[in-house]
Amino acid sequence: MLTPRQNFLETLKADGHPDRLVNGYEATIPIMIDPVQKYTRGNRQKGKTTKDRWGTEIAWPEDQMFAMPHITADNKVCPDITEWRKYVTVPDLVGNCSNPADWEPALEAAAKINHDEHLVMSFMGTGVFEELHHLMGFEDTLMNLLMEPDDMLELAEAIGEYRFQYTKLLVDYLKPEVIISHDDWGSKNSLFMSPDTWRAIIKPQYVKMYGYMKEHGVIILHHADSFCEPIVEDMVELGIDVWQGVLPTNDIPKLQKQLGGRMVLMGGIDSVIDRAGVSEEEVRAEVRRACQEYGPGGHFIPSLTYGLPGAMFKELDPIIYDEIERYNAANK
């Protein structure tokens, strides 16, 4: 029987021979204590409203599970895209995250991982499109993409360079085997913008970033719990190894045939099951559906569509993992 690491790597190969479906994130161990993570997201605290390094207000009410950007007409960082340089200060990641001593805890955590069983994974939250709407709100972002594309491209390029420096710091200091990079590009049923707009403004920012990862042998998991069918070939072109977060509203069997193993699809389990009061049978039925519908097509990893391991309601995790194992046992 292949180890989780081996089975994951076989799943990534176009002509690989995995001996079962990879069970969610079982092959990867995320390191969430690197200096960039601490610098960019370390002040998020439940019950408090804070500001991130870009100046975006981050609210985390006591009764909510996660922190979220809270952008209003009065507090948006960039109220006028045509004067974005006046309002936006790009955080200095290199100046604040380049002390080798600060990387020691993350390096020690990575060294403790059993590399025969698992791969070291780094996390990069808030992608280029996400940072745009963190700075000005969602409505302004979409309107500015239509009305002020030149200025939006310039700001996207500044964010892209920031993300490239983030990439370099992770790759050069921590040397992860996998990086999960977040940027949601669509809703449940459509992209947030036309494919041409995405290709003109968002896609170019990932060429250098993902190119650097590929040059250094890093496996790229791009998280987008979105409808991305219209740009799936572009995602392959960018070097994405795993589209993590693929919603079941995408035609996953069609995409499996189209891709032919050039990119793995990870997700497929509808997060509608992740709620209070859900029955165990409902959870098992949805996991079973995803495995049965998408497993035979190959190059598929069943999981909830979230960008890190685990359900919001943690009691569901053992049920989800067990149902995937039941599918594997029945399909040896």
XYZ file of C-alpha atoms in Angstrom:
332
model
C 0.000 0.000 0.000
C 1.340 3.415 -0.970
C 1.970 5.995 1.716
C -0.226 9.133 1.632
C 2.721 11.007 0.089
C 3.325 8.376 -2.584
C -0.353 8.057 -3.419
C -0.700 11.845 -3.795
C 2.332 12.034 -6.073
C 1.008 9.189 -8.210
C -2.333 11.000 -8.494
C -0.512 14.066 -9.853
C 1.129 12.105 -12.664
C -0.769 12.003 -15.957
C 0.126 8.302 -16.204
C 0.315 7.664 -12.462
C -0.913 4.601 -10.607
C -2.472 5.620 -7.279
C -3.837 2.682 -5.339
C -6.805 4.633 -3.885
C -8.368 8.069 -3.766
C -6.319 10.548 -1.770
C -8.351 11.347 1.353
C -8.532 15.144 1.385
C -5.367 16.770 2.691
C -3.973 13.563 4.220
C -0.719 13.769 2.236
C 0.204 17.318 3.290
C 1.144 18.927 6.594
C 0.547 22.702 6.577
C 3.125 24.909 8.288
C 1.188 27.939 9.512
C 3.845 29.647 11.662
C 6.204 31.123 9.093
C 7.143 34.821 9.537
C 5.135 36.012 6.533
C 2.013 34.317 7.862
C 2.550 35.926 11.254
C 3.288 39.339 9.740
C 0.314 39.406 7.377
C -2.389 37.636 9.429
C -1.079 37.314 12.952
C -3.192 40.021 14.543
C -6.555 38.438 13.732
C -8.276 37.757 17.036
C -11.758 36.486 17.734
C -13.929 39.144 19.294
C -11.852 42.006 17.901
C -11.835 44.288 14.875
C -8.332 44.986 13.606
C -6.596 46.236 10.468
C -4.306 44.179 8.285
C -0.977 45.362 6.859
C -2.730 46.974 3.892
C -5.067 48.919 6.174
C -8.186 46.814 5.521
C -10.517 46.457 8.479
C -10.830 42.822 9.565
C -13.833 41.969 11.732
C -14.103 38.812 13.802
C -17.272 38.913 15.899
C -17.332 36.688 18.943
C -20.204 34.634 17.537
C -18.565 33.962 14.145
C -16.157 31.196 13.164
C -13.800 33.258 11.010
C -12.430 36.748 10.490
C -13.610 38.603 7.383
C -12.795 41.926 5.707
C -15.322 44.601 6.635
C -15.301 47.314 3.983
C -17.636 50.311 4.050
C -17.831 53.617 2.183
C -16.074 55.242 5.126
C -13.228 52.809 5.763
C -12.209 51.502 2.320
C -8.473 51.841 1.785
C -8.734 52.873 -1.877
C -11.776 55.083 -2.511
C -10.495 56.214 -5.922
C -8.690 53.750 -8.175
C -7.363 56.537 -10.402
C -5.337 57.746 -7.411
C -4.478 54.379 -5.932
C -0.848 55.340 -5.275
C -2.097 58.080 -2.948
C -4.027 55.602 -0.821
C -2.313 52.216 -1.061
C 0.963 51.355 0.659
C 2.274 47.920 -0.241
C 3.550 46.105 2.880
C 7.301 45.521 2.976
C 7.493 41.742 3.268
C 11.208 41.516 2.515
C 12.120 44.135 5.100
C 9.974 42.541 7.805
C 10.277 38.821 7.085
C 13.912 38.220 6.124
C 15.495 37.601 9.521
C 16.731 33.984 9.420
C 16.118 33.616 13.150
C 12.414 34.286 12.623
C 12.194 31.294 10.289
C 13.611 28.820 12.806
C 10.265 27.752 14.359
C 8.799 27.003 10.914
C 11.941 25.157 9.840
C 11.878 23.093 13.033
C 8.231 22.210 12.465
C 8.972 21.162 8.880
C 11.939 19.050 10.009
C 9.690 17.040 12.355
C 7.448 15.896 9.495
C 7.873 12.310 8.360
C 8.856 12.931 4.753
C 8.261 9.313 3.811
C 4.589 9.803 4.699
C 3.808 13.476 4.074
C 4.746 16.633 2.170
C 5.481 20.020 3.744
C 2.868 22.561 2.677
C 2.978 26.358 2.971
C -0.068 28.604 2.900
C -0.567 31.853 0.959
C -3.909 33.500 1.659
C -5.552 36.520 -0.009
C -4.660 36.350 -3.695
C -4.492 39.170 -6.227
C -8.216 39.478 -6.960
C -9.064 39.046 -3.292
C -6.637 41.800 -2.302
C -8.239 44.129 -4.833
C -11.660 43.792 -3.246
C -10.167 43.945 0.243
C -8.837 47.379 -0.654
C -11.972 48.885 -2.208
C -14.922 46.566 -1.682
C -16.450 44.080 -4.069
C -18.728 46.451 -5.975
C -15.967 48.987 -6.655
C -13.643 46.199 -7.758
C -16.040 44.856 -10.369
C -17.007 48.332 -11.594
C -13.370 49.449 -11.788
C -12.459 46.378 -13.826
C -14.980 47.617 -16.374
C -14.486 51.382 -16.133
C -10.818 51.815 -15.176
C -8.970 48.724 -16.424
C -5.604 50.494 -16.859
C -5.458 51.654 -13.240
C -6.727 48.298 -12.028
C -3.961 46.589 -13.980
C -1.351 48.825 -12.349
C -2.668 48.059 -8.857
C -2.933 44.353 -9.693
C 0.712 44.437 -10.812
C 1.736 45.992 -7.488
C -0.158 43.281 -5.628
C 1.339 40.663 -7.942
C 4.860 41.833 -7.127
C 4.011 41.683 -3.411
C 2.786 38.120 -3.892
C 5.946 37.271 -5.809
C 8.055 38.455 -2.875
C 5.840 36.339 -0.603
C 6.538 33.359 -2.869
C 10.292 33.947 -2.844
C 10.429 34.207 0.937
C 8.564 30.916 1.373
C 10.527 29.062 -1.287
C 13.962 30.432 -0.388
C 13.686 30.085 3.399
C 11.266 27.246 4.110
C 11.603 25.271 0.851
C 8.121 23.710 1.019
C 7.203 20.844 -1.253
C 3.669 22.197 -1.742
C 2.211 25.699 -1.626
C -1.529 26.270 -1.391
C -2.212 29.683 -2.883
C -5.632 31.285 -2.506
C -7.556 33.447 -4.947
C -11.272 32.983 -5.529
C -12.096 33.952 -9.110
C -15.779 33.166 -9.292
C -19.085 32.553 -7.608
C -20.892 29.245 -7.408
C -22.065 29.455 -11.015
C -19.874 31.943 -12.902
C -16.610 33.856 -12.953
C -16.658 37.250 -11.252
C -15.554 38.820 -14.537
C -15.278 37.858 -18.178
C -12.504 35.418 -19.072
C -10.883 38.120 -21.192
C -10.793 40.549 -18.248
C -9.352 37.847 -16.009
C -6.699 37.074 -18.630
C -5.797 40.748 -19.038
C -5.575 41.765 -15.367
C -5.405 38.762 -13.027
C -3.672 35.974 -14.934
C -0.441 37.911 -15.729
C 0.263 38.361 -12.014
C 0.524 34.608 -11.571
C 2.965 33.938 -14.404
C 6.052 35.078 -12.467
C 4.804 33.836 -9.106
C 3.883 30.335 -10.201
C 6.850 30.217 -12.547
C 9.164 30.641 -9.565
C 7.404 27.832 -7.730
C 7.754 25.505 -10.702
C 11.433 26.417 -11.184
C 12.054 25.267 -7.617
C 10.043 22.058 -7.835
C 7.119 23.238 -5.715
C 3.741 21.570 -6.257
C 1.096 24.269 -6.765
C -2.331 23.874 -5.202
C -4.448 26.811 -6.289
C -7.488 27.276 -4.072
C -10.544 28.701 -5.814
C -13.864 27.417 -4.503
C -15.424 28.894 -7.590
C -16.848 28.179 -11.017
C -13.698 28.286 -13.171
C -14.589 26.113 -16.163
C -14.007 28.927 -18.713
C -10.377 29.394 -17.628
C -9.341 25.844 -16.804
C -6.867 25.694 -19.703
C -5.305 28.948 -18.471
C -4.897 27.382 -15.037
C -3.007 24.498 -16.612
C -0.882 26.978 -18.562
C 0.041 28.738 -15.308
C 1.457 25.461 -14.014
C -1.210 24.732 -11.414
C -0.897 21.090 -10.389
C -4.090 20.871 -8.318
C -7.172 23.036 -8.579
C -8.220 22.820 -4.966
C -11.774 23.805 -4.091
C -13.483 22.729 -7.304
C -17.200 23.135 -6.652
C -19.639 20.463 -7.835
C -21.393 23.159 -9.911
C -18.453 22.755 -12.298
C -18.907 19.841 -14.682
C -16.215 17.761 -13.031
C -16.533 14.620 -15.220
C -16.313 16.769 -18.352
C -13.255 18.565 -16.978
C -11.585 15.263 -16.086
C -11.917 14.110 -19.701
C -10.773 17.484 -21.045
C -7.736 17.688 -18.773
C -6.578 14.112 -19.185
C -4.458 14.282 -16.034
C -2.811 17.638 -16.793
C -4.304 19.071 -13.594
C -5.827 17.309 -10.598
C -9.249 18.382 -9.349
C -9.622 18.487 -5.565
C -12.933 19.120 -3.830
C -16.284 18.038 -5.211
C -17.968 17.576 -1.809
C -20.676 20.210 -1.445
C -20.084 22.314 1.667
C -23.850 22.499 2.202
C -23.344 19.504 4.492
C -21.100 21.547 6.802
C -23.790 22.917 9.089
C -25.261 22.438 12.527
C -27.775 19.645 12.853
C -26.848 17.783 9.675
C -27.393 14.031 9.889
C -24.558 11.549 9.563
C -26.338 9.841 6.682
C -26.657 13.127 4.780
C -22.921 13.704 5.184
C -22.074 10.176 4.108
C -24.445 10.361 1.141
C -22.794 13.539 -0.216
C -19.271 12.175 0.257
C -20.294 8.893 -1.358
C -21.884 10.766 -4.279
C -18.696 12.735 -4.938
C -16.479 9.646 -4.780
C -18.772 7.610 -7.026
C -19.331 10.365 -9.597
C -15.769 11.682 -9.847
C -13.522 8.903 -8.581
C -13.720 6.755 -11.734
C -12.607 9.712 -13.897
C -9.209 9.784 -12.208
C -6.983 12.621 -11.051
C -9.559 13.574 -8.442
C -9.131 14.137 -4.702
C -12.353 14.214 -2.672
C -12.577 16.897 -0.009
C -14.674 19.771 1.176
C -13.955 22.765 -1.005
C -12.253 24.802 1.735
C -8.676 26.001 1.322
C -7.297 24.214 4.378
C -8.125 20.913 6.102
C -11.230 20.476 8.170
C -14.928 21.248 8.320
C -16.286 24.225 10.232
C -18.212 21.771 12.385
C -15.306 19.558 13.406
C -17.466 16.594 14.348
C -18.052 16.050 10.623
C -14.398 15.420 9.787
C -14.209 11.809 11.025
C -17.398 10.977 9.119
C -16.092 12.478 5.867
C -12.716 10.773 6.164
C -14.314 7.442 7.061
C -16.704 7.514 4.102
C -13.823 8.144 1.695
C -11.997 5.182 3.232
C -15.126 3.052 2.833
C -15.195 3.952 -0.857
C -11.522 3.077 -1.197
C -11.999 -0.259 0.562
C -14.909 -1.160 -1.720
C -12.980 -0.226 -4.865
C -9.606 -1.910 -4.351
